[in-house]
Amino acid sequence: MDTPENVAEAIEVLQQLGLKEYEARCFVGLARLNTGTAKKLSELTEVPRTRVYDAIRILEAQGLVEIPHSSPQQFRAVPLEEATETLRDQYEERVERLHDALDTVDVVDDGDEEPVQQIWAMTGRDAIENRTDQLIEKATNEIVLVIGHASLLTEDLVETLNEVDDEHDLIIGTLTEPLQDQVQAAVPDATTFVSGLEWLHGEHTTEDDTAIGRLLLIDRSTILVSSIMPDTKREQAIFGEGFRNGLVVIARRLMAQGLIPARDPQ
């Protein structure tokens, strides 16, 4: 459905992918037209006519717009599937360039001794899920994960969990039996349990309360705990490491609630 909200969102996403505002407006405008002249595109997008030509020239160079030989001159966007694939390739190329550049940057060592206690804050589901995947992949012995909400059992997480080495202990807790069944079906090699942490899902919990997202304990020395904010549904987390870290010590004891005795981190 062609709505102002959809148009605005498309323009915003294109800008996030690297296009300037006029370029994004012109591309979205052409996506709504079979073909369009500079005059018609300017009227539809509210981009000054003189700036339309500049934007179209850049979009053509990026492979997003075609300019047929016609008089008066007209423009058209490439097919949507082709455009999205082109933008995806460009985005991934930029990410690879960023990785390669940062990977060669020298680390500045200030000479200070690294503290034992380390607790860091993180925000955003993508970042937290990426950190979760990295911690699981780096585990050498034991992975204990408590999932607080079914929405966090994503395809990427399931794939990461199913790639855990058979020699590792993979233990996954949930807050409800239905979610436990879902986890067991998705990750059949894991030991699953319904968490005994009653305070995570108490009787008086409401939609206005902050919900527990995930609790992850790696090798009994690294912990990640996230919560989901009730108003924005945005996930926030804290991450700590170090066997002597007080947060890890507490988490080991709390997460043991509901584990079978043989798996209890005592």
Short mmCIF file of C-alpha atoms in Angstrom, two decimals:
data_model
loop_
_atom_site.label_atom_id
_atom_site.label_comp_id
_atom_site.label_asym_id
_atom_site.label_seq_id
_atom_site.Cartn_x
_atom_site.Cartn_y
_atom_site.Cartn_z
CA MET A 1 0.00 0.00 0.00
CA ASP A 2 1.37 3.39 -1.08
CA THR A 3 1.20 5.50 2.09
CA PRO A 4 3.18 8.56 3.26
CA GLU A 5 4.56 6.41 6.08
CA ASN A 6 5.91 3.77 3.67
CA VAL A 7 7.44 6.42 1.43
CA ALA A 8 9.08 8.17 4.38
CA GLU A 9 10.44 4.88 5.73
CA ALA A 10 11.88 3.91 2.34
CA ILE A 11 13.63 7.29 2.06
CA GLU A 12 15.00 6.98 5.61
CA VAL A 13 16.37 3.46 5.00
CA LEU A 14 18.01 4.52 1.75
CA GLN A 15 19.74 7.36 3.58
CA GLN A 16 20.95 4.90 6.20
CA LEU A 17 22.39 2.84 3.35
CA GLY A 18 24.42 5.83 2.15
CA LEU A 19 22.22 7.79 -0.27
CA LYS A 20 21.77 11.51 0.24
CA GLU A 21 18.25 12.83 0.82
CA TYR A 22 17.59 14.04 -2.73
CA GLU A 23 18.98 10.82 -4.18
CA ALA A 24 16.77 8.76 -1.90
CA ARG A 25 13.72 10.87 -2.72
CA CYS A 26 14.31 10.56 -6.45
CA PHE A 27 14.82 6.80 -6.32
CA VAL A 28 11.64 6.29 -4.30
CA GLY A 29 9.83 8.62 -6.68
CA LEU A 30 10.97 6.62 -9.71
CA ALA A 31 10.02 3.39 -7.94
CA ARG A 32 6.46 4.76 -7.88
CA LEU A 33 6.54 5.63 -11.60
CA ASN A 34 7.09 3.56 -14.72
CA THR A 35 9.14 6.38 -16.17
CA GLY A 36 9.41 10.02 -15.22
CA THR A 37 10.77 13.29 -16.52
CA ALA A 38 12.71 15.67 -14.30
CA LYS A 39 9.65 17.93 -14.13
CA LYS A 40 7.30 15.12 -13.08
CA LEU A 41 9.82 13.70 -10.62
CA SER A 42 10.38 17.12 -9.07
CA GLU A 43 6.64 17.59 -8.57
CA LEU A 44 6.25 14.14 -6.99
CA THR A 45 9.27 14.25 -4.70
CA GLU A 46 9.52 18.01 -3.95
CA VAL A 47 13.16 17.88 -5.04
CA PRO A 48 14.18 21.07 -6.93
CA ARG A 49 14.26 20.32 -10.65
CA THR A 50 17.88 21.40 -11.01
CA ARG A 51 18.86 18.98 -8.24
CA VAL A 52 16.94 16.10 -9.81
CA TYR A 53 19.50 15.86 -12.60
CA ASP A 54 22.40 15.68 -10.12
CA ALA A 55 20.64 13.00 -8.07
CA ILE A 56 19.75 10.94 -11.14
CA ARG A 57 23.34 11.10 -12.39
CA ILE A 58 24.59 9.65 -9.08
CA LEU A 59 21.86 7.00 -8.98
CA GLU A 60 22.73 5.95 -12.53
CA ALA A 61 26.42 5.62 -11.58
CA GLN A 62 25.40 3.31 -8.73
CA GLY A 63 23.34 1.11 -11.04
CA LEU A 64 20.00 2.09 -9.52
CA VAL A 65 18.51 4.17 -12.36
CA GLU A 66 18.37 3.81 -16.13
CA ILE A 67 18.18 6.69 -18.61
CA PRO A 68 16.57 5.62 -21.90
CA HIS A 69 17.42 7.58 -25.04
CA SER A 70 14.30 9.63 -25.47
CA SER A 71 13.10 13.18 -25.89
CA PRO A 72 12.13 14.65 -23.55
CA GLN A 73 14.64 12.85 -21.35
CA GLN A 74 13.02 10.32 -19.02
CA PHE A 75 14.30 8.15 -16.18
CA ARG A 76 13.28 4.88 -14.60
CA ALA A 77 14.39 2.86 -11.60
CA VAL A 78 15.83 -0.60 -12.14
CA PRO A 79 13.59 -3.48 -10.96
CA LEU A 80 13.18 -3.64 -7.19
CA GLU A 81 14.89 -7.03 -6.83
CA GLU A 82 17.89 -5.79 -8.80
CA ALA A 83 18.06 -2.54 -6.84
CA THR A 84 17.95 -4.23 -3.45
CA GLU A 85 20.64 -6.70 -4.48
CA THR A 86 22.85 -3.85 -5.72
CA LEU A 87 22.39 -1.94 -2.46
CA ARG A 88 23.10 -5.09 -0.45
CA ASP A 89 26.34 -5.68 -2.36
CA GLN A 90 27.43 -2.08 -1.83
CA TYR A 91 26.62 -2.22 1.88
CA GLU A 92 28.48 -5.50 2.40
CA GLU A 93 31.48 -4.14 0.49
CA ARG A 94 31.60 -1.11 2.81
CA VAL A 95 31.38 -3.34 5.85
CA GLU A 96 34.26 -5.48 4.56
CA ARG A 97 36.34 -2.38 3.88
CA LEU A 98 35.62 -1.14 7.39
CA HIS A 99 36.65 -4.49 8.87
CA ASP A 100 39.87 -4.62 6.85
CA ALA A 101 40.76 -1.03 7.78
CA LEU A 102 40.12 -1.44 11.51
CA ASP A 103 41.82 -4.82 11.55
CA THR A 104 45.11 -3.16 10.58
CA VAL A 105 44.87 -0.27 13.04
CA ASP A 106 47.45 -0.43 15.81
CA VAL A 107 46.09 -0.87 19.32
CA VAL A 108 47.29 1.85 21.69
CA ASP A 109 48.51 0.27 24.93
CA ASP A 110 48.46 2.69 27.84
CA GLY A 111 50.42 0.27 30.00
CA ASP A 112 47.78 0.07 32.72
CA GLU A 113 47.03 -3.33 34.19
CA GLU A 114 43.65 -4.69 33.11
CA PRO A 115 41.18 -4.64 36.00
CA VAL A 116 39.66 -7.85 37.28
CA GLN A 117 36.14 -6.43 37.37
CA GLN A 118 34.74 -5.60 33.93
CA ILE A 119 31.09 -4.79 33.30
CA TRP A 120 29.97 -3.16 30.06
CA ALA A 121 26.59 -1.93 28.81
CA MET A 122 25.15 -2.70 25.37
CA THR A 123 22.00 -1.51 23.58
CA GLY A 124 20.13 -2.87 20.55
CA ARG A 125 18.98 -6.38 19.73
CA ASP A 126 21.28 -6.82 16.72
CA ALA A 127 24.38 -5.90 18.72
CA ILE A 128 23.35 -8.08 21.66
CA GLU A 129 22.54 -11.03 19.43
CA ASN A 130 25.88 -10.68 17.66
CA ARG A 131 27.69 -10.62 21.03
CA THR A 132 25.66 -13.66 22.13
CA ASP A 133 26.70 -15.56 18.99
CA GLN A 134 30.37 -14.63 19.46
CA LEU A 135 30.41 -15.72 23.10
CA ILE A 136 28.78 -19.04 22.27
CA GLU A 137 31.22 -19.67 19.43
CA LYS A 138 34.20 -18.95 21.71
CA ALA A 139 33.02 -21.24 24.52
CA THR A 140 35.44 -24.02 25.43
CA ASN A 141 33.51 -26.00 28.01
CA GLU A 142 30.01 -24.98 29.06
CA ILE A 143 27.18 -22.81 27.77
CA VAL A 144 24.21 -22.00 30.00
CA LEU A 145 21.50 -19.87 28.39
CA VAL A 146 18.17 -18.80 29.85
CA ILE A 147 15.74 -17.38 27.27
CA GLY A 148 13.13 -15.06 28.67
CA HIS A 149 11.05 -14.46 25.56
CA ALA A 150 10.23 -16.56 22.49
CA SER A 151 11.10 -13.68 20.15
CA LEU A 152 14.77 -14.08 21.11
CA LEU A 153 14.88 -17.63 19.78
CA THR A 154 15.83 -16.41 16.31
CA GLU A 155 16.98 -18.45 13.33
CA ASP A 156 20.51 -17.07 13.75
CA LEU A 157 20.63 -18.06 17.42
CA VAL A 158 19.28 -21.53 16.68
CA GLU A 159 21.90 -21.97 13.96
CA THR A 160 24.68 -20.88 16.35
CA LEU A 161 23.45 -23.22 19.10
CA ASN A 162 23.24 -26.17 16.72
CA GLU A 163 26.86 -25.59 15.68
CA VAL A 164 28.14 -25.95 19.25
CA ASP A 165 30.76 -28.68 19.56
CA ASP A 166 29.40 -31.98 20.87
CA GLU A 167 32.06 -31.95 23.60
CA HIS A 168 30.59 -28.76 25.11
CA ASP A 169 27.80 -28.80 27.69
CA LEU A 170 24.90 -26.89 26.16
CA ILE A 171 22.18 -26.13 28.71
CA ILE A 172 19.18 -23.95 27.82
CA GLY A 173 16.55 -22.76 30.27
CA THR A 174 13.20 -21.15 29.52
CA LEU A 175 10.54 -19.51 31.64
CA THR A 176 7.67 -21.66 30.35
CA GLU A 177 7.14 -25.26 29.31
CA PRO A 178 5.83 -24.34 25.81
CA LEU A 179 9.01 -22.38 25.13
CA GLN A 180 11.06 -25.27 26.49
CA ASP A 181 9.36 -27.59 23.98
CA GLN A 182 10.11 -25.09 21.22
CA VAL A 183 13.77 -24.92 22.20
CA GLN A 184 14.10 -28.69 22.46
CA ALA A 185 12.64 -29.10 18.97
CA ALA A 186 14.90 -26.41 17.51
CA VAL A 187 18.10 -27.46 19.35
CA PRO A 188 17.70 -31.21 19.95
CA ASP A 189 21.22 -31.75 21.35
CA ALA A 190 20.74 -29.25 24.18
CA THR A 191 19.76 -30.09 27.74
CA THR A 192 16.69 -27.97 28.44
CA PHE A 193 14.90 -27.03 31.63
CA VAL A 194 12.24 -24.64 32.92
CA SER A 195 14.01 -22.05 35.03
CA GLY A 196 13.34 -22.04 38.76
CA LEU A 197 13.91 -18.29 38.85
CA GLU A 198 10.38 -17.39 39.87
CA TRP A 199 11.21 -13.69 40.06
CA LEU A 200 11.74 -13.71 36.29
CA HIS A 201 8.11 -14.50 35.64
CA GLY A 202 6.28 -13.75 38.86
CA GLU A 203 2.50 -13.65 39.17
CA HIS A 204 2.46 -9.86 39.48
CA THR A 205 4.45 -9.17 36.30
CA THR A 206 2.63 -6.79 33.92
CA GLU A 207 3.24 -5.48 30.42
CA ASP A 208 4.55 -2.27 31.99
CA ASP A 209 7.38 -4.12 33.76
CA THR A 210 10.83 -4.53 32.28
CA ALA A 211 11.06 -8.08 30.95
CA ILE A 212 14.09 -10.34 31.19
CA GLY A 213 15.47 -11.03 27.73
CA ARG A 214 18.35 -13.48 27.98
CA LEU A 215 20.88 -14.70 30.55
CA LEU A 216 24.01 -16.25 29.12
CA LEU A 217 26.84 -17.79 31.11
CA ILE A 218 29.91 -19.01 29.22
CA ASP A 219 32.46 -21.33 30.83
CA ARG A 220 31.32 -20.09 34.23
CA SER A 221 33.39 -16.94 33.73
CA THR A 222 31.56 -14.68 31.27
CA ILE A 223 28.01 -13.39 31.66
CA LEU A 224 25.56 -11.47 29.50
CA VAL A 225 22.20 -10.38 30.91
CA SER A 226 19.63 -8.47 28.88
CA SER A 227 16.26 -6.89 29.53
CA ILE A 228 13.51 -5.64 27.23
CA MET A 229 12.18 -2.17 27.95
CA PRO A 230 8.37 -2.11 28.24
CA ASP A 231 7.76 1.12 26.33
CA THR A 232 10.14 0.78 23.37
CA LYS A 233 10.62 -3.02 23.37
CA ARG A 234 14.31 -2.21 22.92
CA GLU A 235 16.76 -4.73 24.32
CA GLN A 236 19.52 -3.58 26.66
CA ALA A 237 22.25 -5.71 28.21
CA ILE A 238 25.22 -5.78 30.53
CA PHE A 239 28.23 -7.93 29.82
CA GLY A 240 30.87 -9.02 32.32
CA GLU A 241 33.84 -11.34 32.34
CA GLY A 242 36.43 -12.63 34.76
CA PHE A 243 36.03 -15.64 37.04
CA ARG A 244 36.25 -13.42 40.12
CA ASN A 245 33.70 -10.96 38.79
CA GLY A 246 30.97 -10.58 41.42
CA LEU A 247 28.27 -10.44 38.75
CA VAL A 248 29.40 -13.78 37.37
CA VAL A 249 29.49 -15.39 40.81
CA ILE A 250 25.93 -14.28 41.54
CA ALA A 251 24.72 -15.32 38.10
CA ARG A 252 26.22 -18.80 38.46
CA ARG A 253 24.21 -19.38 41.62
CA LEU A 254 20.98 -17.87 40.29
CA MET A 255 21.06 -19.67 36.97
CA ALA A 256 21.61 -22.98 38.74
CA GLN A 257 17.99 -22.83 39.91
CA GLY A 258 16.15 -25.41 37.85
CA LEU A 259 19.20 -27.30 36.64
CA ILE A 260 19.47 -31.00 37.28
CA PRO A 261 21.91 -31.68 40.16
CA ALA A 262 24.64 -33.00 37.90
CA ARG A 263 24.68 -29.68 36.02
CA ASP A 264 24.44 -27.42 39.03
CA PRO A 265 27.39 -24.97 38.93
CA GLN A 266 27.93 -25.42 42.67
#
